[in-house]
Coordinates of C-alpha atoms in Angstrom, one line a residue:
M9 CA -35.4 -28.9 -4.8
R10 CA -33.6 -26.8 -2.2
K11 CA -35.6 -25.2 0.5
L12 CA -34.5 -21.6 1.2
A13 CA -33.5 -20.9 4.8
L14 CA -35.4 -17.6 4.7
N15 CA -39.1 -17.4 3.9
D16 CA -40.6 -15.1 1.3
E17 CA -41.9 -12.6 3.9
I18 CA -38.3 -12.1 5.2
L19 CA -36.8 -11.9 1.8
L20 CA -39.3 -9.3 0.6
N21 CA -38.6 -7.1 3.7
I22 CA -34.8 -7.0 3.6
E23 CA -32.3 -5.1 1.4
K24 CA -31.0 -7.1 -1.6
P25 CA -32.4 -10.6 -0.9
A26 CA -30.2 -12.0 -3.7
R27 CA -27.3 -11.8 -1.2
Y28 CA -28.8 -14.9 0.6
I29 CA -30.4 -17.2 -1.9
G30 CA -27.3 -18.8 -3.6
N31 CA -27.8 -20.8 -6.8
E32 CA -25.6 -18.4 -8.8
V33 CA -24.0 -19.3 -12.2
N34 CA -21.0 -21.7 -11.6
S35 CA -21.9 -22.3 -7.9
V36 CA -21.3 -26.0 -6.9
M37 CA -24.0 -28.3 -5.8
K38 CA -23.3 -31.7 -4.3
D39 CA -25.2 -34.4 -2.4
K40 CA -24.2 -33.9 1.2
D41 CA -24.6 -37.6 1.9
Q42 CA -21.9 -38.4 -0.7
V43 CA -19.1 -36.3 0.8
D44 CA -16.9 -36.9 3.9
I45 CA -16.1 -33.2 4.7
R46 CA -18.3 -30.1 4.6
F47 CA -16.4 -26.9 4.5
A48 CA -18.1 -23.5 4.9
M49 CA -15.9 -20.8 3.4
C50 CA -16.6 -17.4 5.0
F51 CA -15.8 -13.8 4.1
P52 CA -16.8 -11.7 7.1
D53 CA -18.3 -8.8 5.3
V54 CA -21.4 -8.2 3.1
Y55 CA -21.9 -10.5 0.0
E56 CA -20.8 -7.8 -2.6
I57 CA -17.4 -7.4 -0.9
G58 CA -16.9 -11.1 -0.3
M59 CA -17.8 -12.1 -3.9
S60 CA -15.1 -9.8 -5.1
H61 CA -12.3 -11.7 -3.3
L62 CA -10.2 -13.9 -5.5
G63 CA -8.7 -16.0 -2.7
I64 CA -12.1 -17.5 -1.8
Q65 CA -12.8 -18.2 -5.4
I66 CA -9.5 -20.1 -5.7
L67 CA -10.1 -22.2 -2.6
Y68 CA -13.8 -22.8 -3.4
D69 CA -12.8 -24.2 -6.8
M70 CA -9.8 -26.2 -5.4
F71 CA -11.8 -27.8 -2.6
N72 CA -14.7 -28.7 -4.8
Q73 CA -12.5 -30.5 -7.2
R74 CA -12.3 -33.2 -4.5
E75 CA -15.3 -35.6 -4.6
D76 CA -15.1 -36.1 -0.9
V77 CA -15.4 -32.4 0.0
W78 CA -18.2 -29.9 -0.5
C79 CA -17.1 -26.3 0.0
E80 CA -19.9 -23.8 0.3
R81 CA -19.9 -20.0 1.0
V82 CA -21.2 -17.8 3.7
Y83 CA -21.0 -14.0 4.2
S84 CA -22.0 -11.5 7.0
P85 CA -25.7 -10.8 6.9
W86 CA -26.3 -7.1 6.6
P87 CA -27.7 -5.4 9.8
D88 CA -31.3 -5.7 8.6
L89 CA -31.2 -9.5 8.3
D90 CA -28.9 -9.8 11.3
K91 CA -31.8 -8.2 13.4
V92 CA -34.4 -10.6 11.9
M93 CA -32.2 -13.7 12.5
R94 CA -31.7 -12.9 16.1
E95 CA -35.4 -12.1 16.7
E96 CA -36.6 -15.3 14.9
N97 CA -33.7 -17.5 16.1
I98 CA -32.7 -18.4 12.5
P99 CA -29.2 -19.9 12.5
L100 CA -26.7 -18.6 9.9
F101 CA -26.7 -20.8 6.8
A102 CA -24.5 -21.6 3.7
L103 CA -25.6 -20.3 0.3
E104 CA -25.4 -23.5 -1.6
S105 CA -27.3 -26.0 0.6
Q106 CA -29.0 -23.4 2.9
D107 CA -28.0 -25.7 5.7
P108 CA -26.9 -24.2 9.1
I109 CA -23.2 -23.6 9.4
R110 CA -23.1 -25.4 12.8
E111 CA -23.7 -28.7 10.9
F112 CA -20.5 -28.3 8.9
D113 CA -17.1 -29.9 9.7
F114 CA -15.1 -26.6 9.2
L115 CA -15.9 -23.0 9.2
G116 CA -13.0 -21.3 7.4
I117 CA -12.8 -17.5 7.7
T118 CA -10.6 -15.4 5.5
I119 CA -9.4 -12.4 7.5
Q120 CA -8.4 -9.6 5.1
Y121 CA -8.9 -6.4 7.2
E122 CA -8.7 -5.7 10.9
M123 CA -12.0 -3.7 10.9
C124 CA -13.9 -6.9 10.1
Y125 CA -13.0 -8.5 13.4
T126 CA -16.4 -7.9 15.1
N127 CA -18.0 -9.4 12.0
I128 CA -16.2 -12.7 12.8
L129 CA -17.9 -12.8 16.1
Q130 CA -21.2 -12.0 14.4
I131 CA -20.7 -15.0 12.1
L132 CA -19.9 -17.3 15.1
D133 CA -22.8 -15.9 17.1
L134 CA -25.4 -16.2 14.4
S135 CA -24.2 -19.7 13.6
Q136 CA -24.9 -20.6 17.2
I137 CA -21.3 -21.6 17.7
P138 CA -19.7 -20.5 21.0
L139 CA -17.5 -17.5 20.5
R140 CA -14.4 -19.0 22.3
A141 CA -12.8 -22.1 21.1
A142 CA -12.4 -23.3 24.8
D143 CA -16.2 -23.4 25.1
R144 CA -16.9 -25.5 22.0
T145 CA -17.9 -29.2 22.0
E146 CA -17.1 -32.1 19.7
E147 CA -20.3 -31.2 17.9
D148 CA -19.2 -27.7 16.9
P149 CA -17.4 -27.1 13.6
L150 CA -13.7 -26.5 13.7
V151 CA -13.2 -22.7 13.2
M152 CA -10.2 -21.9 11.1
G153 CA -8.7 -18.6 10.0
G154 CA -6.5 -17.6 7.0
G155 CA -5.5 -14.5 5.1
P156 CA -3.1 -11.6 5.6
C157 CA -4.4 -10.6 9.1
T158 CA -3.3 -14.1 10.4
Y159 CA 0.3 -12.8 10.3
N160 CA -0.7 -11.5 13.7
P161 CA -3.5 -13.8 14.7
E162 CA -3.2 -13.0 18.5
P163 CA -6.1 -10.5 19.0
L164 CA -8.4 -13.3 17.5
A165 CA -6.6 -16.3 19.0
P166 CA -9.2 -17.3 21.6
F167 CA -12.0 -17.4 19.0
F168 CA -10.2 -19.8 16.6
D169 CA -9.4 -23.5 16.8
L170 CA -6.6 -23.2 14.2
F171 CA -5.0 -20.8 11.7
Y172 CA -3.5 -21.5 8.3
I173 CA -0.5 -19.2 7.8
G174 CA 0.3 -18.7 4.2
E175 CA -1.1 -19.5 0.7
G176 CA -3.9 -22.0 0.6
E177 CA -2.8 -24.0 -2.4
T178 CA 0.0 -25.8 -0.4
V179 CA -1.0 -28.0 2.5
F180 CA -4.8 -27.7 2.7
Y181 CA -5.3 -31.1 1.1
E182 CA -3.0 -32.7 3.7
L183 CA -5.0 -31.1 6.4
L184 CA -8.3 -32.3 4.9
D185 CA -6.9 -35.8 4.5
A186 CA -5.9 -35.8 8.2
Y187 CA -9.3 -34.7 9.3
K188 CA -11.0 -37.3 7.1
E189 CA -8.8 -40.0 8.7
Y190 CA -9.4 -38.8 12.3
K191 CA -13.2 -38.4 11.7
K192 CA -13.5 -41.9 10.3
A193 CA -11.5 -43.3 13.3
G194 CA -13.8 -41.5 15.7
R195 CA -10.9 -39.5 17.2
S196 CA -11.4 -36.4 19.4
K197 CA -11.2 -32.8 18.2
K198 CA -8.1 -32.3 20.4
E199 CA -6.4 -35.4 18.8
F200 CA -7.0 -33.9 15.4
L201 CA -5.7 -30.5 16.4
E202 CA -2.5 -32.2 17.7
R203 CA -2.1 -33.9 14.3
A204 CA -2.9 -30.6 12.5
A205 CA -0.3 -28.7 14.6
E206 CA 2.4 -31.0 13.1
I207 CA 1.5 -29.9 9.5
P208 CA 3.6 -27.0 8.2
G209 CA 1.8 -23.6 8.4
I210 CA -0.8 -24.7 10.9
Y211 CA -1.1 -22.8 14.2
V212 CA -3.3 -24.0 17.1
P213 CA -3.6 -21.1 19.6
A214 CA -4.7 -23.3 22.5
F215 CA -1.3 -25.1 22.3
Y216 CA 0.6 -21.9 23.3
D217 CA 0.9 -19.8 26.4
T218 CA 1.9 -16.1 26.7
Q219 CA 3.7 -14.7 29.8
Y220 CA 3.9 -10.9 30.3
K221 CA 6.4 -8.6 32.0
E222 CA 5.3 -6.0 34.6
D223 CA 5.4 -3.3 31.9
G224 CA 2.9 -5.1 29.8
T225 CA 5.2 -6.4 27.1
I226 CA 5.6 -10.1 26.3
A227 CA 8.1 -12.0 28.4
S228 CA 7.7 -15.3 26.5
F229 CA 5.4 -17.1 24.0
L230 CA 5.9 -20.9 24.1
P231 CA 4.2 -24.1 23.1
N232 CA 2.4 -26.1 25.9
N233 CA 1.8 -29.2 23.8
P234 CA 4.5 -31.5 22.4
H235 CA 2.9 -31.5 19.0
A236 CA 3.1 -27.7 18.6
K237 CA 6.1 -26.1 16.8
E238 CA 8.0 -23.2 18.2
K239 CA 8.1 -21.6 14.8
I240 CA 5.3 -21.6 12.3
E241 CA 6.6 -21.5 8.7
K242 CA 4.6 -19.4 6.1
Q243 CA 3.4 -21.6 3.3
V244 CA 4.2 -20.5 -0.2
V245 CA 3.2 -21.9 -3.6
M246 CA 6.3 -21.4 -5.8
N247 CA 4.9 -22.6 -9.1
L248 CA 1.9 -20.3 -9.8
T249 CA 1.3 -21.8 -13.2
D250 CA 0.7 -25.5 -12.4
T251 CA -1.6 -24.8 -9.5
Y252 CA -5.3 -24.1 -8.9
Y253 CA -7.1 -21.2 -10.5
P254 CA -10.8 -21.0 -11.1
K255 CA -11.7 -21.2 -14.8
A256 CA -15.4 -20.8 -14.0
P257 CA -15.7 -18.6 -10.9
V258 CA -19.1 -18.0 -9.3
V259 CA -20.9 -15.1 -10.9
P260 CA -23.1 -13.1 -8.4
F261 CA -26.7 -12.2 -9.1
I262 CA -26.1 -8.6 -8.0
K263 CA -23.3 -6.2 -8.8
A264 CA -20.2 -7.0 -6.7
T265 CA -17.7 -4.4 -5.7
Q266 CA -15.2 -5.8 -8.2
D267 CA -17.7 -6.8 -10.9
R268 CA -15.2 -8.3 -13.3
V269 CA -12.8 -11.1 -14.2
T270 CA -9.8 -11.0 -12.0
L271 CA -6.6 -12.3 -13.6
E272 CA -3.8 -12.7 -11.1
I273 CA -0.5 -12.3 -13.0
Q274 CA 2.0 -12.6 -10.1
R275 CA 2.4 -12.6 -6.4
G276 CA 4.8 -10.6 -4.4
C277 CA 6.6 -7.3 -5.1
I278 CA 10.2 -6.4 -5.8
R279 CA 9.9 -2.8 -4.6
G280 CA 10.5 -3.0 -0.8
C281 CA 8.3 -0.1 0.4
R282 CA 8.9 0.0 4.2
F283 CA 5.2 0.6 5.1
C284 CA 3.8 -2.2 2.9
Q285 CA 3.0 -5.5 4.7
A286 CA 2.0 -7.3 1.5
G287 CA 5.3 -6.5 -0.1
M288 CA 7.1 -8.4 2.7
I289 CA 4.7 -11.3 3.5
Y290 CA 4.2 -12.3 -0.2
R291 CA 8.0 -12.5 -1.0
P292 CA 9.5 -13.8 -3.1
T293 CA 7.9 -12.4 -6.3
R294 CA 6.5 -15.2 -8.5
E295 CA 5.1 -14.8 -12.0
R296 CA 2.5 -16.8 -13.8
N297 CA 3.3 -18.1 -17.3
V298 CA 2.0 -15.8 -19.9
D299 CA 0.5 -18.6 -22.0
F300 CA -1.4 -19.9 -18.9
L301 CA -2.7 -16.3 -18.4
K302 CA -3.9 -16.0 -22.0
E303 CA -5.8 -19.3 -21.9
T304 CA -7.2 -18.7 -18.4
A305 CA -8.5 -15.2 -19.4
R306 CA -10.2 -16.7 -22.5
Q307 CA -11.8 -19.5 -20.5
I308 CA -13.1 -17.3 -17.7
L309 CA -14.6 -14.8 -20.2
D310 CA -16.3 -17.8 -21.9
N311 CA -17.6 -19.1 -18.6
T312 CA -18.8 -16.0 -16.9
G313 CA -20.0 -13.4 -19.4
Y314 CA -18.3 -10.5 -17.6
E315 CA -17.8 -7.3 -19.5
E316 CA -14.5 -6.3 -17.9
I317 CA -11.2 -8.0 -17.0
S318 CA -8.6 -6.7 -14.5
L319 CA -5.0 -7.6 -13.9
S320 CA -4.3 -8.4 -10.3
S321 CA -0.8 -7.8 -8.8
L322 CA 0.9 -5.6 -6.3
S323 CA 2.9 -4.0 -9.1
S324 CA 1.7 -5.0 -12.6
S325 CA 4.5 -3.0 -14.3
D326 CA 7.0 -5.4 -12.9
Y327 CA 5.5 -8.4 -14.7
S328 CA 8.2 -9.4 -17.2
R329 CA 5.7 -10.3 -20.1
L330 CA 3.3 -7.5 -19.6
P331 CA 3.5 -6.0 -23.1
E332 CA 2.8 -9.4 -24.7
L333 CA -0.1 -10.2 -22.3
I334 CA -1.7 -6.8 -22.8
N335 CA -1.5 -6.9 -26.6
Y336 CA -3.2 -10.3 -26.5
L337 CA -5.9 -9.0 -24.2
I338 CA -6.5 -5.9 -26.3
E339 CA -7.1 -8.1 -29.3
E340 CA -9.2 -10.7 -27.4
C341 CA -11.3 -8.2 -25.5
S342 CA -12.0 -5.8 -28.5
E343 CA -13.6 -8.7 -30.3
R344 CA -15.8 -9.5 -27.3
K345 CA -16.4 -5.8 -26.4
V346 CA -14.9 -6.4 -23.0
N347 CA -13.1 -3.6 -21.1
I348 CA -9.6 -4.0 -19.6
S349 CA -8.7 -2.6 -16.2
L350 CA -5.0 -2.0 -15.5
P351 CA -4.4 -1.1 -11.8
S352 CA -1.0 -1.0 -10.2
L353 CA 0.8 0.4 -13.3
R354 CA 3.6 2.9 -13.1
I355 CA 2.8 5.9 -15.2
D356 CA 5.4 5.6 -17.9
A357 CA 5.3 5.9 -21.7
F358 CA 4.3 2.3 -22.2
S359 CA 1.6 2.3 -19.6
L360 CA 0.0 5.5 -21.0
D361 CA 0.1 4.2 -24.5
V362 CA -1.7 1.0 -23.4
M363 CA -4.2 2.9 -21.3
S364 CA -5.1 5.2 -24.2
K365 CA -6.0 2.1 -26.1
V366 CA -8.1 0.4 -23.5
Q367 CA -9.8 3.4 -21.7
D368 CA -12.3 6.0 -22.6
I369 CA -10.1 8.9 -21.7
K370 CA -12.9 11.3 -21.3
K371 CA -14.3 9.3 -18.3
S372 CA -11.2 7.8 -16.7
S373 CA -8.7 9.2 -14.2
L374 CA -5.1 8.2 -13.6
T375 CA -3.8 7.3 -10.2
F376 CA -0.4 8.2 -8.7
A377 CA 0.6 7.0 -5.3
P378 CA 3.6 9.2 -4.2
E379 CA 2.7 8.3 -0.5
A380 CA 4.7 11.3 0.8
G381 CA 4.9 15.0 0.0
S382 CA 8.7 15.4 0.0
Q383 CA 11.5 13.5 -1.6
R384 CA 13.1 13.2 1.9
L385 CA 10.1 11.3 3.2
R386 CA 9.7 9.2 0.1
D387 CA 13.3 8.1 0.7
V388 CA 12.5 7.2 4.3
I389 CA 9.7 4.9 3.2
N390 CA 11.7 3.6 0.3
K391 CA 9.1 4.5 -2.2
G392 CA 11.6 4.5 -5.1
L393 CA 9.8 7.4 -6.8
T394 CA 11.2 10.9 -7.5
Q395 CA 9.4 14.1 -8.0
E396 CA 10.8 14.3 -11.5
V397 CA 9.3 10.9 -12.4
I398 CA 5.9 11.9 -10.9
L399 CA 5.8 15.2 -12.8
E400 CA 7.0 13.7 -16.0
G401 CA 4.2 11.0 -15.8
A402 CA 1.6 13.7 -15.1
A403 CA 2.8 15.8 -18.0
R404 CA 2.6 12.7 -20.3
A405 CA -0.9 11.9 -19.1
F406 CA -2.2 15.5 -19.6
A407 CA -0.6 15.6 -23.1
G408 CA -2.4 12.3 -23.8
G409 CA -5.8 13.7 -23.0
W410 CA -6.4 12.9 -19.3
T411 CA -7.7 15.7 -17.2
R412 CA -8.3 14.0 -13.9
V413 CA -5.5 12.7 -11.6
K414 CA -5.9 11.0 -8.2
L415 CA -3.0 11.3 -5.8
Y416 CA -2.7 9.0 -2.7
F417 CA -0.6 10.0 0.3
M418 CA -0.1 8.9 3.9
L419 CA 0.1 11.2 7.0
G420 CA 1.8 10.2 10.2
L421 CA 4.7 8.4 8.7
P422 CA 7.9 7.9 10.8
T423 CA 10.1 11.1 10.9
E424 CA 7.3 13.2 9.2
T425 CA 7.6 17.0 9.6
E426 CA 5.2 19.9 8.9
E427 CA 7.3 20.6 5.8
D428 CA 6.5 17.0 4.6
M429 CA 2.8 17.5 5.2
K430 CA 2.8 20.9 3.3
G431 CA 4.8 19.2 0.5
I432 CA 1.6 17.2 -0.4
A433 CA -0.1 20.5 -1.4
H434 CA 3.0 21.7 -3.2
L435 CA 3.3 18.5 -5.2
A436 CA -0.3 18.7 -6.2
E437 CA 0.3 22.3 -7.3
E438 CA 3.3 21.3 -9.4
I439 CA 1.2 18.7 -11.1
A440 CA -1.6 21.2 -11.8
K441 CA 1.1 23.5 -13.4
K442 CA 2.0 20.7 -15.8
Y443 CA -1.6 20.8 -17.1
Y444 CA -1.7 24.5 -17.5
E445 CA 1.5 24.5 -19.5
I446 CA -0.5 22.9 -22.3
P447 CA -1.7 25.6 -24.8
K448 CA -5.2 26.7 -23.9
E449 CA -6.7 25.6 -27.2
Q450 CA -5.4 22.0 -26.6
R451 CA -6.8 21.6 -23.1
H452 CA -10.1 19.9 -22.2
G453 CA -11.4 22.4 -19.7
R454 CA -10.0 22.6 -16.2
C455 CA -8.1 19.7 -14.7
Q456 CA -9.1 18.0 -11.5
I457 CA -6.6 16.8 -9.0
V458 CA -8.0 14.7 -6.2
V459 CA -5.7 14.5 -3.2
S460 CA -6.5 11.7 -0.8
T461 CA -4.6 11.0 2.5
S462 CA -4.9 8.0 4.7
F463 CA -3.2 7.8 8.1
F464 CA -0.2 5.5 8.4
V465 CA -0.7 2.2 10.3
P466 CA 2.4 0.2 11.2
K467 CA 1.9 -3.5 10.3
P468 CA 3.6 -6.7 11.5
F469 CA 6.6 -7.9 9.4
T470 CA 7.4 -4.5 8.0
P471 CA 10.4 -2.3 8.8
F472 CA 7.9 0.1 10.4
Q473 CA 6.6 -2.5 12.9
W474 CA 8.6 -0.7 15.6
A475 CA 7.1 2.7 14.8
G476 CA 4.8 4.7 17.1
M477 CA 1.4 6.1 16.1
F478 CA -0.5 9.2 17.0
R479 CA -3.8 10.1 18.8
K480 CA -6.9 10.8 16.8
E481 CA -6.6 14.5 17.4
D482 CA -3.0 14.6 16.1
Y483 CA -4.0 12.9 12.9
L484 CA -6.8 15.4 12.4
D485 CA -4.3 18.2 13.0
K486 CA -2.1 16.8 10.2
A487 CA -5.0 16.7 7.8
R488 CA -5.8 20.3 8.6
V489 CA -2.2 21.3 7.8
V490 CA -2.6 19.8 4.3
K491 CA -6.1 21.3 3.8
E492 CA -4.9 24.8 4.7
E493 CA -1.8 24.5 2.5
I494 CA -3.9 23.4 -0.5
K495 CA -6.2 26.4 0.0
A496 CA -3.0 28.6 -0.3
Q497 CA -2.0 27.2 -3.7
L498 CA -2.4 29.1 -6.9
N499 CA -4.4 26.3 -8.6
Q500 CA -6.4 25.3 -5.5
K501 CA -9.7 25.5 -7.5
S502 CA -8.4 22.5 -9.5
M503 CA -7.8 20.5 -6.3
K504 CA -10.1 18.5 -4.1
Y505 CA -9.0 17.0 -0.8
N506 CA -10.3 14.2 1.3
Y507 CA -8.9 12.1 4.2
H508 CA -9.5 8.9 6.0
E509 CA -11.2 8.6 9.4
A510 CA -8.7 9.1 12.2
D511 CA -10.5 7.0 14.8
V512 CA -10.7 4.0 12.5
T513 CA -6.9 4.4 11.9
V514 CA -6.2 4.3 15.7
L515 CA -8.3 1.2 16.1
E516 CA -6.8 -0.6 13.1
G517 CA -3.3 0.0 14.5
I518 CA -4.3 -1.6 17.9
L519 CA -5.8 -4.6 16.2
A520 CA -2.9 -5.0 13.8
R521 CA -0.2 -5.1 16.5
G522 CA -2.3 -6.3 19.5
D523 CA -1.8 -9.4 21.6
R524 CA -4.3 -11.9 23.1
R525 CA -5.5 -9.4 25.8
V526 CA -7.2 -7.4 23.0
A527 CA -9.6 -10.4 22.4
D528 CA -11.4 -9.4 25.7
V529 CA -12.0 -5.9 24.3
L530 CA -13.2 -7.4 21.0
E531 CA -15.7 -9.6 22.6
N532 CA -16.8 -6.8 24.9
V533 CA -17.5 -4.3 22.1
Y534 CA -19.3 -7.0 20.1
R535 CA -21.6 -7.6 23.0
R536 CA -22.3 -3.8 22.9
G537 CA -23.6 -4.3 19.3
A538 CA -20.5 -3.4 17.2
I539 CA -20.5 -5.0 13.7
F540 CA -19.5 -3.7 10.3
D541 CA -16.8 -1.5 11.7
A542 CA -15.4 -1.1 8.2
W543 CA -18.5 0.8 7.3
S544 CA -18.5 4.4 8.6
E545 CA -22.2 4.5 9.1
Y546 CA -22.0 1.6 11.6
F547 CA -18.6 2.3 13.2
R548 CA -18.9 3.4 16.9
Y549 CA -15.6 4.6 18.3
D550 CA -17.2 5.4 21.6
A551 CA -18.3 1.8 22.1
W552 CA -14.7 0.7 21.6
L553 CA -13.3 3.2 24.1
E554 CA -15.9 2.0 26.7
A555 CA -14.9 -1.6 26.1
F556 CA -11.2 -0.8 26.6
K557 CA -12.0 1.0 29.8
E558 CA -14.2 -1.8 31.1
E559 CA -11.5 -4.4 30.3
G560 CA -8.8 -2.3 32.0
I561 CA -6.7 -2.1 28.9
D562 CA -5.0 1.2 27.8
P563 CA -5.3 1.5 24.0
E564 CA -2.3 3.9 23.9
F565 CA 0.0 1.0 25.0
Y566 CA -0.5 -0.4 21.6
T567 CA -0.3 2.8 19.6
L568 CA 1.8 5.7 20.9
R569 CA 5.1 4.1 21.9
E570 CA 7.9 3.3 19.6
R571 CA 9.0 -0.3 20.3
P572 CA 12.6 -1.1 21.2
L573 CA 14.4 -3.5 18.8
D574 CA 14.6 -6.3 21.4
E575 CA 10.8 -6.3 22.3
I576 CA 9.1 -9.7 21.7
F577 CA 6.2 -9.2 19.3
P578 CA 3.0 -11.2 19.4
W579 CA 3.7 -12.5 15.9
D580 CA 7.4 -13.4 16.4
F581 CA 6.5 -17.2 16.4
I582 CA 5.8 -16.9 12.7
S583 CA 8.5 -17.2 10.0
I584 CA 7.8 -15.4 6.7
G585 CA 11.2 -16.0 5.2
V586 CA 12.1 -12.3 5.4
S587 CA 14.3 -12.1 8.5
R588 CA 13.9 -9.9 11.5
K589 CA 17.5 -8.9 11.0
F590 CA 16.7 -7.5 7.6
L591 CA 13.7 -5.6 8.9
E592 CA 15.7 -4.1 11.7
K593 CA 18.3 -3.0 9.2
E594 CA 15.6 -1.4 7.0
W595 CA 14.1 0.4 10.1
E596 CA 17.5 1.9 10.9
K597 CA 18.1 2.9 7.2
A598 CA 14.6 4.5 7.2
K599 CA 15.6 6.7 10.1
R600 CA 18.7 7.8 8.2
G601 CA 16.7 8.4 5.0
E602 CA 18.7 5.8 3.1
V603 CA 17.2 4.0 0.0
T604 CA 17.3 0.3 -0.6
P605 CA 17.3 -0.7 -4.4
N606 CA 14.5 -3.0 -5.6
C607 CA 15.1 -6.8 -5.9
K608 CA 16.0 -6.8 -9.6
V609 CA 18.6 -4.0 -9.2
K610 CA 20.4 -5.5 -6.2
C611 CA 19.7 -8.2 -3.7
S612 CA 19.4 -6.8 -0.1
G613 CA 19.6 -10.3 1.5
C614 CA 16.1 -10.3 3.0
G615 CA 16.0 -14.0 3.5
A616 CA 13.1 -14.8 1.1
A617 CA 15.5 -17.0 -1.0
A618 CA 14.8 -19.8 1.5
Y619 CA 11.7 -20.4 -0.7
K620 CA 14.0 -21.0 -3.8
G621 CA 12.5 -19.5 -6.9
G622 CA 10.5 -16.7 -8.4
V623 CA 12.5 -13.6 -9.4
C624 CA 14.6 -13.7 -6.2
I625 CA 18.3 -13.3 -7.0
E626 CA 19.6 -13.8 -3.4
G627 CA 22.7 -15.8 -3.3

């Protein structure tokens, strides 16, 4: 019988002890003496968030299919347990075996969001693993990073032994085989890392040096080890049907953030929004076979007992077999009394018809993401959505019985004017008018339009990676413009407005486009007690500002300035298929307000055809 790492007294005095006991339905138990490699898979946030992440479920299932590997899970302890572990000197442990993480071969950390970076240091510290790779010994686990934030790994580079750039289903087995071989032969960690650096998609930060110019920009970024490659190629799985997908995912004991079956129907997006990193780094768009999806959905529902299933995709409406898949799910799920969630749909006649069949319309709301308040600015960001389409969709929704609409916008986009900001309120007003055009006797009370604005963050490998940002105060001024304009609208009583934290946005921008020098700030602020920065009740902007000051780094160097086209970026050593030339061209087109058609309408020659397949029509 397993012995829990935490005693009863501790478990009874912390919030949600089920976060830490493991042994959930479909979790994998093995004999640690019968495996060659122990891999701790980490999501650096609280259990409920991490258990909602499909990528970890895929890799957990994939790794554990190998008899020689035991993959276990670990999440960030909530601050109440963090405090106890430090006071009692309890090392961080894996859920399955309850063994200390420092006893594992690998600690693999998925990095989904910049505001989780201090939690990565928390994981290392509580595991009693030195924070910096240079300080670790042969006895410490290899610390490995993956996920979308590794498309600029540099602010985290000193803390990691290696990064995996791309999708995990491709070369992970080759990496594990190499480790098993080197471990058996008694080779050193450095020798293994040199072998790993030769594997496509693997980046070993210690094997690279950065030189800086007097103005603080990068002069050069070059390998210092003959085994390291000058360019790291993103790894992509082109056949999404004949690959790994968990048919029996782990079911948490407590309600997860996404408490449902997740069915990933495709990867990538054809739309080409210029602010969207995912739309660029996951090119080309690849679909899963519809029969595979039907059978997978049935098996997962059988193996989990979930009461809801959700389609996962950047743009579900673009999946070519969507009507067939949804009709199957409606039939299958109605028999099981399982709800269907359909995010990322365009609001057209087909989508509304489907949603009216699968949702309780009295309780649900519809989501539109115009992103910008004016047509001019929607063209700048290449949103591919006209006001006519938005209003037509809203009118259809109201006629179909919906009364609540959520609208998502961004403030601080390149070329934005005050007119664009006020346009957010004007668009909300036009949508409200569509509701009140319905005869009074046919309405269901007053409509509610929830307007939400986030502040734009330029991300690597997007056409907006050259764009400047704003100060916290400037973002708040922009939000005030929108707020005041909403108050001036005829139907303002039907509108509710909220906006994202401005200081979090500034910091996210620094971490998204920062270089290795930012790592010193990150360690400094962690030493000051910063963790769970993604949670507003724990975020301490003043601590970050103090850390920047103490390290002698000006945060505005990373935010305010617009970059020249010839500047070397910290992430330029990574190749994602989409070419820098294409991104430059899109940046120039954005400034002219020119639209680029989506991939199915016309090829724009982005370079993703190098991966040969998917819906890509290049060449």
